[in-house]
Amino acid sequence: MHDIVDLRSDTLTLPTPEMREAMARAEVGDDVWEEDPTVKRLEAMAAERLGKEAGLFVASGTMGNLVSVVSHTQAGQEVVLDLDSHIFNYEVAGSAVIGSVQMRPVKTARGFLAPEQVREALRPPNIHIPQTGLVCIENTHNRHGGTCCTPEEIGAVAAVAHGANVPVHLDGARLFNAAVALRRDAREFTRDVDSVTFCVSKGLGAPVGSVVCGSRAFITRARRVRKMVGGGMRQAGVIAAAGVVALETMVDRLAEDHANARRLAEGIAKLPGLTVDLQSVQTNIVIFGVQRPAGPSATQTATNEIVTGCAARKVKVHAIGPTSIRCVTHKDVDAEDIERALDALREITSRW
Ligand code: TLP
């Protein structure tokens, strides 16, 4: 049990004592000179876990996606991706600003592009129109509530893209959540993509960082782009050390977060005025709708009431829209904390 139950995001996880220990003892060097042994170790471990030739440690998931998009594309090309994707919605249009690419968002049913949608979105050769430079997919899918797609679904999309000589990037910020939830090796999800970014700073609990993995040639280009955006870090082994511990010790326990998310979602489903699609609760994210029985006009206030009412009870949740709230479970939230969150929601909704 924790004093504050913070369900706003798994980015709020605090480093474990083992991580702090590893950080204090980390062997370091200048990573721009490629002389930091701990960064190299994390990059090699990540590449190995994802079946790729090489890895690149970056400051954040946003930087990993940006560096990947820019490394795959040329100015003026188009990037096909889901309308609700993190890259399109929450990365400050960095790829458009720095990579000079155009985004081609496609509305999808579950956040995952279907192979036919990719086929339709690919641009034919024509002097008037932009050329498709990249397809991006996201697994697990944040805005769709941590839902997973399978390695086979990824393979089908990649086959269409590769058939047109277009590479595929996977935003796998929470890829290990998908691997644990579907009981598949992480390599299976990355087998058919050209690059992947995953975060050690979310459910895996490290304080900072993500790793981009891909072919050696791709990572060489990505290293240059990382430098361009100011991401060349020096004695970065101090933070990479926590990433090594995260990969070594924090992957299998993600199943606990998934069980807690399910418990939370099942509790929420029973409360008046709250709705949750239990089928979409596959990993550590629970997105629920707020529909106060008094009528839709009261709904927005009801959302605020939930956020502030929970905060008053030391439970932090995050409104992601006028009528929807997101809760994310992680290592610093235990089963008792989930009961406390449910008690808070029960108390608030019982007054409606
Ligand atoms: N997501 C954050 C916020 O930015 C919304 C969160 O709290 O969930 N891809 C996906 C799928 C993500 O969910 C995130 C972070 C990122 C990329 C970016 O990672 P960071 O925050 O490290 O830049």
mmCIF file of C-alpha atoms and ligand atoms in Angstrom:
data_model
loop_
_atom_site.group_PDB
_atom_site.id
_atom_site.type_symbol
_atom_site.label_atom_id
_atom_site.label_comp_id
_atom_site.label_asym_id
_atom_site.label_seq_id
_atom_site.Cartn_x
_atom_site.Cartn_y
_atom_site.Cartn_z
ATOM 1 C CA MET A 1 0.000 0.000 0.000
ATOM 2 C CA HIS A 2 1.252 3.478 -0.870
ATOM 3 C CA ASP A 3 0.323 6.850 0.610
ATOM 4 C CA ILE A 4 -0.680 8.203 -2.790
ATOM 5 C CA VAL A 5 -2.157 5.921 -5.449
ATOM 6 C CA ASP A 6 -0.865 7.458 -8.641
ATOM 7 C CA LEU A 7 -2.663 6.025 -11.645
ATOM 8 C CA ARG A 8 -1.963 8.903 -14.045
ATOM 9 C CA SER A 9 0.724 7.025 -15.931
ATOM 10 C CA ASP A 10 3.334 4.287 -15.684
ATOM 11 C CA THR A 11 5.871 7.027 -16.443
ATOM 12 C CA LEU A 12 5.502 7.956 -12.750
ATOM 13 C CA THR A 13 7.225 4.778 -11.542
ATOM 14 C CA LEU A 14 10.175 5.384 -9.251
ATOM 15 C CA PRO A 15 13.513 3.598 -9.657
ATOM 16 C CA THR A 16 13.986 0.493 -7.507
ATOM 17 C CA PRO A 17 16.765 0.339 -4.871
ATOM 18 C CA GLU A 18 18.583 -2.087 -7.199
ATOM 19 C CA MET A 19 18.436 0.485 -10.002
ATOM 20 C CA ARG A 20 19.793 3.238 -7.745
ATOM 21 C CA GLU A 21 22.595 0.920 -6.675
ATOM 22 C CA ALA A 22 23.444 0.076 -10.301
ATOM 23 C CA MET A 23 23.356 3.768 -11.223
ATOM 24 C CA ALA A 24 25.748 4.668 -8.428
ATOM 25 C CA ARG A 25 28.196 1.965 -9.477
ATOM 26 C CA ALA A 26 27.837 2.326 -13.256
ATOM 27 C CA GLU A 27 31.005 2.246 -15.285
ATOM 28 C CA VAL A 28 30.813 5.253 -17.627
ATOM 29 C CA GLY A 29 32.539 7.014 -20.508
ATOM 30 C CA ASP A 30 31.651 9.565 -23.183
ATOM 31 C CA ASP A 31 28.822 8.034 -25.168
ATOM 32 C CA VAL A 32 29.089 10.512 -28.068
ATOM 33 C CA TRP A 33 32.530 8.954 -28.534
ATOM 34 C CA GLU A 34 30.811 5.576 -28.141
ATOM 35 C CA GLU A 35 32.914 4.934 -25.053
ATOM 36 C CA ASP A 36 30.285 4.358 -22.389
ATOM 37 C CA PRO A 37 30.337 0.635 -21.542
ATOM 38 C CA THR A 38 27.023 0.710 -19.669
ATOM 39 C CA VAL A 39 25.161 2.397 -22.541
ATOM 40 C CA LYS A 40 26.690 -0.134 -24.916
ATOM 41 C CA ARG A 41 25.582 -2.941 -22.637
ATOM 42 C CA LEU A 42 21.986 -1.691 -22.560
ATOM 43 C CA GLU A 43 21.960 -1.210 -26.337
ATOM 44 C CA ALA A 44 23.326 -4.713 -26.941
ATOM 45 C CA MET A 45 20.877 -6.281 -24.472
ATOM 46 C CA ALA A 46 17.944 -4.453 -26.047
ATOM 47 C CA ALA A 47 18.964 -5.457 -29.572
ATOM 48 C CA GLU A 48 19.341 -9.055 -28.464
ATOM 49 C CA ARG A 49 15.950 -9.104 -26.709
ATOM 50 C CA LEU A 50 14.314 -7.748 -29.856
ATOM 51 C CA GLY A 51 16.259 -9.775 -32.409
ATOM 52 C CA LYS A 52 17.865 -6.766 -34.088
ATOM 53 C CA GLU A 53 21.477 -6.048 -35.011
ATOM 54 C CA ALA A 54 21.928 -2.899 -32.975
ATOM 55 C CA GLY A 55 20.372 -0.529 -30.451
ATOM 56 C CA LEU A 56 20.565 3.176 -29.646
ATOM 57 C CA PHE A 57 19.861 4.642 -26.210
ATOM 58 C CA VAL A 58 17.723 7.783 -26.433
ATOM 59 C CA ALA A 59 16.324 10.220 -23.884
ATOM 60 C CA SER A 60 12.642 9.355 -24.375
ATOM 61 C CA GLY A 61 10.081 7.488 -26.415
ATOM 62 C CA THR A 62 9.348 10.705 -28.263
ATOM 63 C CA MET A 63 13.001 11.060 -29.220
ATOM 64 C CA GLY A 64 13.162 7.405 -30.277
ATOM 65 C CA ASN A 65 10.188 7.801 -32.590
ATOM 66 C CA LEU A 66 11.448 11.115 -33.983
ATOM 67 C CA VAL A 67 14.923 9.772 -34.683
ATOM 68 C CA SER A 68 13.409 6.678 -36.298
ATOM 69 C CA VAL A 69 10.997 8.586 -38.544
ATOM 70 C CA VAL A 70 13.715 11.007 -39.647
ATOM 71 C CA SER A 71 16.223 8.189 -40.244
ATOM 72 C CA HIS A 72 13.796 6.236 -42.435
ATOM 73 C CA THR A 73 12.453 9.111 -44.545
ATOM 74 C CA GLN A 74 13.368 12.000 -46.782
ATOM 75 C CA ALA A 75 11.854 15.494 -46.646
ATOM 76 C CA GLY A 76 8.523 15.635 -48.452
ATOM 77 C CA GLN A 77 7.643 11.993 -47.959
ATOM 78 C CA GLU A 78 4.509 10.759 -46.258
ATOM 79 C CA VAL A 79 4.185 8.633 -43.107
ATOM 80 C CA VAL A 80 1.138 6.346 -42.867
ATOM 81 C CA LEU A 81 -0.080 5.820 -39.309
ATOM 82 C CA ASP A 82 -3.177 5.407 -37.159
ATOM 83 C CA LEU A 83 -5.200 8.551 -36.399
ATOM 84 C CA ASP A 84 -5.055 7.870 -32.651
ATOM 85 C CA SER A 85 -1.354 7.061 -32.582
ATOM 86 C CA HIS A 86 1.009 8.662 -30.099
ATOM 87 C CA ILE A 87 3.316 9.851 -32.882
ATOM 88 C CA PHE A 88 0.491 11.744 -34.576
ATOM 89 C CA ASN A 89 -1.144 13.132 -31.434
ATOM 90 C CA TYR A 90 1.402 13.646 -28.697
ATOM 91 C CA GLU A 91 4.833 14.208 -30.186
ATOM 92 C CA VAL A 92 4.515 17.931 -30.870
ATOM 93 C CA ALA A 93 4.589 17.351 -34.654
ATOM 94 C CA GLY A 94 8.337 16.810 -34.296
ATOM 95 C CA SER A 95 8.581 14.599 -37.377
ATOM 96 C CA ALA A 96 6.899 17.298 -39.475
ATOM 97 C CA VAL A 97 9.101 20.059 -38.059
ATOM 98 C CA ILE A 98 12.446 18.265 -38.031
ATOM 99 C CA GLY A 99 11.912 15.577 -40.666
ATOM 100 C CA SER A 100 9.786 17.720 -43.019
ATOM 101 C CA VAL A 101 7.487 14.752 -43.600
ATOM 102 C CA GLN A 102 3.732 14.794 -44.010
ATOM 103 C CA MET A 103 1.614 12.634 -41.747
ATOM 104 C CA ARG A 104 -1.090 10.499 -43.349
ATOM 105 C CA PRO A 105 -3.323 9.527 -40.414
ATOM 106 C CA VAL A 106 -5.803 6.719 -41.095
ATOM 107 C CA LYS A 107 -8.858 6.070 -38.917
ATOM 108 C CA THR A 108 -8.782 2.475 -37.699
ATOM 109 C CA ALA A 109 -11.179 0.327 -35.699
ATOM 110 C CA ARG A 110 -8.835 -0.652 -32.855
ATOM 111 C CA GLY A 111 -5.807 1.558 -33.372
ATOM 112 C CA PHE A 112 -4.132 -0.954 -35.665
ATOM 113 C CA LEU A 113 -3.890 -0.423 -39.408
ATOM 114 C CA ALA A 114 -5.337 -3.294 -41.391
ATOM 115 C CA PRO A 115 -3.256 -4.512 -44.358
ATOM 116 C CA GLU A 116 -5.942 -3.223 -46.795
ATOM 117 C CA GLN A 117 -5.761 0.215 -45.189
ATOM 118 C CA VAL A 118 -2.022 0.326 -45.721
ATOM 119 C CA ARG A 119 -2.491 -0.810 -49.331
ATOM 120 C CA GLU A 120 -5.021 1.986 -49.912
ATOM 121 C CA ALA A 121 -2.839 4.614 -48.277
ATOM 122 C CA LEU A 122 0.334 3.797 -50.229
ATOM 123 C CA ARG A 123 0.966 6.448 -52.878
ATOM 124 C CA PRO A 124 1.490 5.447 -56.502
ATOM 125 C CA PRO A 125 4.446 6.961 -58.365
ATOM 126 C CA ASN A 126 3.230 10.285 -59.740
ATOM 127 C CA ILE A 127 4.995 13.642 -60.093
ATOM 128 C CA HIS A 128 2.190 15.480 -58.266
ATOM 129 C CA ILE A 129 1.932 13.565 -55.059
ATOM 130 C CA PRO A 130 4.077 12.819 -52.040
ATOM 131 C CA GLN A 131 5.703 9.408 -51.889
ATOM 132 C CA THR A 132 5.107 7.069 -48.979
ATOM 133 C CA GLY A 133 8.269 6.900 -46.890
ATOM 134 C CA LEU A 134 7.233 4.923 -43.813
ATOM 135 C CA VAL A 135 4.427 3.049 -42.069
ATOM 136 C CA CYS A 136 4.222 3.348 -38.266
ATOM 137 C CA ILE A 137 2.365 1.068 -35.880
ATOM 138 C CA GLU A 138 1.923 1.233 -32.102
ATOM 139 C CA ASN A 139 1.829 -1.754 -29.725
ATOM 140 C CA THR A 140 0.441 -1.644 -27.087
ATOM 141 C CA HIS A 141 -1.896 1.117 -28.193
ATOM 142 C CA ASN A 142 -2.095 3.947 -25.695
ATOM 143 C CA ARG A 143 -5.274 5.815 -26.722
ATOM 144 C CA HIS A 144 -7.129 2.560 -27.304
ATOM 145 C CA GLY A 145 -6.489 1.495 -23.723
ATOM 146 C CA GLY A 146 -3.317 -0.600 -23.882
ATOM 147 C CA THR A 147 -4.682 -3.012 -26.467
ATOM 148 C CA CYS A 148 -2.302 -5.448 -28.170
ATOM 149 C CA CYS A 149 -1.905 -6.548 -31.746
ATOM 150 C CA THR A 150 -0.335 -9.908 -32.519
ATOM 151 C CA PRO A 151 2.947 -10.600 -34.303
ATOM 152 C CA GLU A 152 0.853 -12.028 -37.169
ATOM 153 C CA GLU A 153 -1.108 -8.765 -37.536
ATOM 154 C CA ILE A 154 2.157 -6.838 -37.603
ATOM 155 C CA GLY A 155 3.535 -9.282 -40.173
ATOM 156 C CA ALA A 156 0.538 -8.780 -42.467
ATOM 157 C CA VAL A 157 0.895 -4.991 -42.400
ATOM 158 C CA ALA A 158 4.661 -5.193 -42.892
ATOM 159 C CA ALA A 159 4.227 -7.493 -45.898
ATOM 160 C CA VAL A 160 2.129 -4.861 -47.685
ATOM 161 C CA ALA A 161 4.531 -2.037 -46.832
ATOM 162 C CA HIS A 162 7.618 -4.036 -47.770
ATOM 163 C CA GLY A 163 5.941 -5.088 -51.016
ATOM 164 C CA ALA A 164 6.076 -1.391 -51.939
ATOM 165 C CA ASN A 165 9.623 -0.963 -50.555
ATOM 166 C CA VAL A 166 8.330 1.054 -47.624
ATOM 167 C CA PRO A 167 9.895 0.405 -44.200
ATOM 168 C CA VAL A 168 7.905 -0.100 -40.988
ATOM 169 C CA HIS A 169 8.572 1.448 -37.578
ATOM 170 C CA LEU A 170 7.013 0.096 -34.406
ATOM 171 C CA ASP A 171 6.310 2.481 -31.534
ATOM 172 C CA GLY A 172 6.665 -0.184 -28.879
ATOM 173 C CA ALA A 173 6.807 2.159 -25.900
ATOM 174 C CA ARG A 174 4.975 -0.628 -24.001
ATOM 175 C CA LEU A 175 5.985 -3.543 -26.228
ATOM 176 C CA PHE A 176 6.922 -5.755 -23.287
ATOM 177 C CA ASN A 177 3.399 -5.337 -21.910
ATOM 178 C CA ALA A 178 2.099 -6.826 -25.170
ATOM 179 C CA ALA A 179 4.648 -9.650 -25.057
ATOM 180 C CA VAL A 180 3.724 -10.541 -21.464
ATOM 181 C CA ALA A 181 -0.036 -10.229 -22.066
ATOM 182 C CA LEU A 182 -0.028 -12.406 -25.196
ATOM 183 C CA ARG A 183 2.694 -14.729 -23.815
ATOM 184 C CA ARG A 184 4.811 -14.286 -26.911
ATOM 185 C CA ASP A 185 8.525 -13.574 -27.212
ATOM 186 C CA ALA A 186 9.165 -9.869 -27.780
ATOM 187 C CA ARG A 187 11.208 -10.823 -30.871
ATOM 188 C CA GLU A 188 8.087 -12.101 -32.586
ATOM 189 C CA PHE A 189 6.573 -8.600 -32.558
ATOM 190 C CA THR A 190 9.709 -7.045 -34.022
ATOM 191 C CA ARG A 191 10.617 -9.756 -36.526
ATOM 192 C CA ASP A 192 8.877 -8.050 -39.438
ATOM 193 C CA VAL A 193 9.521 -4.390 -38.616
ATOM 194 C CA ASP A 194 12.563 -2.378 -39.636
ATOM 195 C CA SER A 195 12.855 -0.457 -36.398
ATOM 196 C CA VAL A 196 11.322 -0.351 -32.939
ATOM 197 C CA THR A 197 11.403 2.036 -30.006
ATOM 198 C CA PHE A 198 10.620 0.738 -26.522
ATOM 199 C CA CYS A 199 10.765 2.582 -23.206
ATOM 200 C CA VAL A 200 12.551 1.489 -20.067
ATOM 201 C CA SER A 201 10.993 4.467 -18.272
ATOM 202 C CA LYS A 202 7.370 3.266 -18.229
ATOM 203 C CA GLY A 203 6.197 -0.031 -16.734
ATOM 204 C CA LEU A 204 9.788 -1.271 -16.565
ATOM 205 C CA GLY A 205 10.447 1.355 -13.925
ATOM 206 C CA ALA A 206 13.723 2.999 -14.992
ATOM 207 C CA PRO A 207 13.861 6.758 -14.431
ATOM 208 C CA VAL A 208 14.858 7.807 -17.960
ATOM 209 C CA GLY A 209 15.206 6.453 -21.442
ATOM 210 C CA SER A 210 14.166 4.387 -24.394
ATOM 211 C CA VAL A 211 16.040 2.223 -26.864
ATOM 212 C CA VAL A 212 15.676 2.228 -30.649
ATOM 213 C CA CYS A 213 16.603 -1.075 -32.302
ATOM 214 C CA GLY A 214 17.132 -1.957 -35.943
ATOM 215 C CA SER A 215 19.785 -2.935 -38.471
ATOM 216 C CA ARG A 216 23.344 -1.728 -37.964
ATOM 217 C CA ALA A 217 23.059 0.616 -40.969
ATOM 218 C CA PHE A 218 19.805 2.087 -39.644
ATOM 219 C CA ILE A 219 21.255 2.639 -36.165
ATOM 220 C CA THR A 220 24.278 4.414 -37.680
ATOM 221 C CA ARG A 221 21.889 6.880 -39.371
ATOM 222 C CA ALA A 222 19.782 7.153 -36.211
ATOM 223 C CA ARG A 223 22.883 7.953 -34.121
ATOM 224 C CA ARG A 224 23.573 10.912 -36.401
ATOM 225 C CA VAL A 225 19.965 12.154 -36.173
ATOM 226 C CA ARG A 226 20.031 11.735 -32.392
ATOM 227 C CA LYS A 227 23.082 14.017 -32.313
ATOM 228 C CA MET A 228 21.281 16.523 -34.547
ATOM 229 C CA VAL A 229 18.366 16.819 -32.126
ATOM 230 C CA GLY A 230 20.692 17.281 -29.175
ATOM 231 C CA GLY A 231 20.349 13.760 -27.891
ATOM 232 C CA GLY A 232 24.045 12.875 -27.834
ATOM 233 C CA MET A 233 24.576 12.290 -24.114
ATOM 234 C CA ARG A 234 27.934 11.993 -22.417
ATOM 235 C CA GLN A 235 28.323 9.798 -19.290
ATOM 236 C CA ALA A 236 24.831 8.420 -19.927
ATOM 237 C CA GLY A 237 25.760 5.076 -18.379
ATOM 238 C CA VAL A 238 24.525 6.551 -15.096
ATOM 239 C CA ILE A 239 20.968 6.375 -16.431
ATOM 240 C CA ALA A 240 21.426 3.428 -18.802
ATOM 241 C CA ALA A 241 22.425 1.314 -15.773
ATOM 242 C CA ALA A 242 18.837 1.521 -14.517
ATOM 243 C CA GLY A 243 17.641 0.433 -17.953
ATOM 244 C CA VAL A 244 19.802 -2.689 -17.734
ATOM 245 C CA VAL A 245 18.220 -3.570 -14.368
ATOM 246 C CA ALA A 246 14.786 -2.826 -15.857
ATOM 247 C CA LEU A 247 15.314 -5.305 -18.701
ATOM 248 C CA GLU A 248 16.829 -7.899 -16.407
ATOM 249 C CA THR A 249 14.290 -7.774 -13.588
ATOM 250 C CA MET A 250 11.118 -5.895 -14.459
ATOM 251 C CA VAL A 251 9.644 -7.571 -17.536
ATOM 252 C CA ASP A 252 7.935 -10.643 -16.087
ATOM 253 C CA ARG A 253 6.316 -8.723 -13.246
ATOM 254 C CA LEU A 254 4.261 -6.682 -15.763
ATOM 255 C CA ALA A 255 1.697 -9.491 -15.430
ATOM 256 C CA GLU A 256 0.884 -8.134 -11.931
ATOM 257 C CA ASP A 257 0.086 -4.718 -13.417
ATOM 258 C CA HIS A 258 -2.204 -6.380 -15.943
ATOM 259 C CA ALA A 259 -4.033 -8.274 -13.187
ATOM 260 C CA ASN A 260 -4.442 -5.039 -11.209
ATOM 261 C CA ALA A 261 -5.782 -3.226 -14.280
ATOM 262 C CA ARG A 262 -8.328 -5.984 -14.784
ATOM 263 C CA ARG A 263 -9.415 -5.842 -11.131
ATOM 264 C CA LEU A 264 -9.789 -2.074 -11.418
ATOM 265 C CA ALA A 265 -11.758 -2.293 -14.677
ATOM 266 C CA GLU A 266 -14.098 -4.954 -13.334
ATOM 267 C CA GLY A 267 -14.774 -2.805 -10.268
ATOM 268 C CA ILE A 268 -15.384 0.297 -12.378
ATOM 269 C CA ALA A 269 -17.807 -1.599 -14.641
ATOM 270 C CA LYS A 270 -20.095 -2.093 -11.631
ATOM 271 C CA LEU A 271 -20.302 1.610 -10.719
ATOM 272 C CA PRO A 272 -23.185 3.849 -11.795
ATOM 273 C CA GLY A 273 -22.361 6.467 -14.419
ATOM 274 C CA LEU A 274 -19.050 4.849 -15.380
ATOM 275 C CA THR A 275 -18.536 2.690 -18.453
ATOM 276 C CA VAL A 276 -15.601 0.560 -19.444
ATOM 277 C CA ASP A 277 -15.046 -1.771 -22.370
ATOM 278 C CA LEU A 278 -13.644 -4.789 -20.542
ATOM 279 C CA GLN A 279 -12.442 -6.334 -23.795
ATOM 280 C CA SER A 280 -10.049 -3.450 -24.341
ATOM 281 C CA VAL A 281 -8.414 -3.969 -20.948
ATOM 282 C CA GLN A 282 -5.631 -6.275 -22.078
ATOM 283 C CA THR A 283 -2.576 -4.817 -20.339
ATOM 284 C CA ASN A 284 -1.997 -2.037 -17.787
ATOM 285 C CA ILE A 285 -4.301 0.719 -19.060
ATOM 286 C CA VAL A 286 -7.948 1.267 -18.147
ATOM 287 C CA ILE A 287 -9.847 3.982 -19.985
ATOM 288 C CA PHE A 288 -13.356 4.581 -18.678
ATOM 289 C CA GLY A 289 -16.191 6.807 -19.775
ATOM 290 C CA VAL A 290 -18.110 9.098 -17.469
ATOM 291 C CA GLN A 291 -21.820 9.405 -18.132
ATOM 292 C CA ARG A 292 -23.473 10.894 -15.092
ATOM 293 C CA PRO A 293 -27.051 9.604 -14.860
ATOM 294 C CA ALA A 294 -28.391 13.207 -14.528
ATOM 295 C CA GLY A 295 -27.692 13.788 -18.237
ATOM 296 C CA PRO A 296 -24.977 14.628 -20.689
ATOM 297 C CA SER A 297 -24.748 18.313 -19.716
ATOM 298 C CA ALA A 298 -23.545 17.274 -16.308
ATOM 299 C CA THR A 299 -20.979 14.887 -17.752
ATOM 300 C CA GLN A 300 -18.010 17.196 -18.085
ATOM 301 C CA THR A 301 -18.432 18.392 -14.496
ATOM 302 C CA ALA A 302 -18.750 14.758 -13.498
ATOM 303 C CA THR A 303 -15.361 14.026 -15.068
ATOM 304 C CA ASN A 304 -13.833 16.879 -13.065
ATOM 305 C CA GLU A 305 -15.629 15.641 -9.984
ATOM 306 C CA ILE A 306 -13.992 12.242 -10.398
ATOM 307 C CA VAL A 307 -10.521 13.697 -10.898
ATOM 308 C CA THR A 308 -10.748 16.125 -7.968
ATOM 309 C CA GLY A 309 -12.732 13.750 -5.736
ATOM 310 C CA CYS A 310 -10.146 11.025 -6.255
ATOM 311 C CA ALA A 311 -7.281 13.478 -5.641
ATOM 312 C CA ALA A 312 -8.908 14.490 -2.344
ATOM 313 C CA ARG A 313 -8.745 10.800 -1.416
ATOM 314 C CA LYS A 314 -5.082 10.579 -2.479
ATOM 315 C CA VAL A 315 -5.888 8.752 -5.693
ATOM 316 C CA LYS A 316 -4.616 10.417 -8.859
ATOM 317 C CA VAL A 317 -6.313 9.741 -12.184
ATOM 318 C CA HIS A 318 -6.008 11.576 -15.483
ATOM 319 C CA ALA A 319 -8.815 12.937 -17.697
ATOM 320 C CA ILE A 320 -7.909 12.300 -21.353
ATOM 321 C CA GLY A 321 -11.052 13.897 -22.767
ATOM 322 C CA PRO A 322 -14.204 15.667 -21.585
ATOM 323 C CA THR A 323 -15.860 12.347 -20.751
ATOM 324 C CA SER A 324 -13.005 9.901 -20.380
ATOM 325 C CA ILE A 325 -10.472 9.098 -17.729
ATOM 326 C CA ARG A 326 -7.339 6.974 -17.963
ATOM 327 C CA CYS A 327 -5.801 4.890 -15.208
ATOM 328 C CA VAL A 328 -2.477 3.132 -15.699
ATOM 329 C CA THR A 329 -1.257 0.442 -13.319
ATOM 330 C CA HIS A 330 2.422 -0.056 -12.598
ATOM 331 C CA LYS A 331 4.907 -1.401 -10.080
ATOM 332 C CA ASP A 332 4.170 1.363 -7.534
ATOM 333 C CA VAL A 333 0.463 0.467 -7.367
ATOM 334 C CA ASP A 334 -0.498 -2.762 -5.569
ATOM 335 C CA ALA A 335 -3.733 -4.701 -5.137
ATOM 336 C CA GLU A 336 -4.643 -2.773 -1.960
ATOM 337 C CA ASP A 337 -4.148 0.504 -3.815
ATOM 338 C CA ILE A 338 -6.595 -0.711 -6.461
ATOM 339 C CA GLU A 339 -9.180 -1.299 -3.713
ATOM 340 C CA ARG A 340 -8.559 2.236 -2.440
ATOM 341 C CA ALA A 341 -9.058 3.651 -5.930
ATOM 342 C CA LEU A 342 -12.300 1.674 -6.271
ATOM 343 C CA ASP A 343 -13.474 2.856 -2.833
ATOM 344 C CA ALA A 344 -12.844 6.461 -3.896
ATOM 345 C CA LEU A 345 -14.781 5.996 -7.158
ATOM 346 C CA ARG A 346 -17.591 4.201 -5.319
ATOM 347 C CA GLU A 347 -17.939 7.040 -2.816
ATOM 348 C CA ILE A 348 -18.014 9.722 -5.507
ATOM 349 C CA THR A 349 -20.464 7.944 -7.823
ATOM 350 C CA SER A 350 -22.758 6.912 -4.957
ATOM 351 C CA ARG A 351 -23.746 10.572 -4.589
ATOM 352 C CA TRP A 352 -24.949 10.795 -8.216
HETATM 353 N N1 TLP B 1 3.007 8.374 -23.338
HETATM 354 C C1 TLP B 1 2.759 9.183 -22.169
HETATM 355 C C2 TLP B 1 2.174 10.531 -22.586
HETATM 356 O O1 TLP B 1 2.964 11.143 -23.525
HETATM 357 C C3 TLP B 1 0.783 10.449 -23.100
HETATM 358 C C4 TLP B 1 1.833 8.426 -21.239
HETATM 359 O O2 TLP B 1 1.704 8.872 -20.096
HETATM 360 O O3 TLP B 1 1.264 7.401 -21.656
HETATM 361 N N2 TLP B 1 4.658 6.133 -27.494
HETATM 362 C C5 TLP B 1 3.639 5.807 -26.686
HETATM 363 C C6 TLP B 1 2.687 4.759 -27.110
HETATM 364 C C7 TLP B 1 3.496 6.441 -25.451
HETATM 365 O O4 TLP B 1 2.474 6.123 -24.673
HETATM 366 C C8 TLP B 1 4.438 7.415 -25.071
HETATM 367 C C9 TLP B 1 4.309 8.155 -23.763
HETATM 368 C C10 TLP B 1 5.488 7.714 -25.946
HETATM 369 C C11 TLP B 1 5.568 7.049 -27.158
HETATM 370 C C12 TLP B 1 6.498 8.774 -25.643
HETATM 371 O O5 TLP B 1 7.337 8.441 -24.600
HETATM 372 P P1 TLP B 1 8.066 9.577 -23.732
HETATM 373 O O6 TLP B 1 7.052 10.083 -22.764
HETATM 374 O O7 TLP B 1 9.192 8.836 -23.097
HETATM 375 O O8 TLP B 1 8.536 10.614 -24.669
#
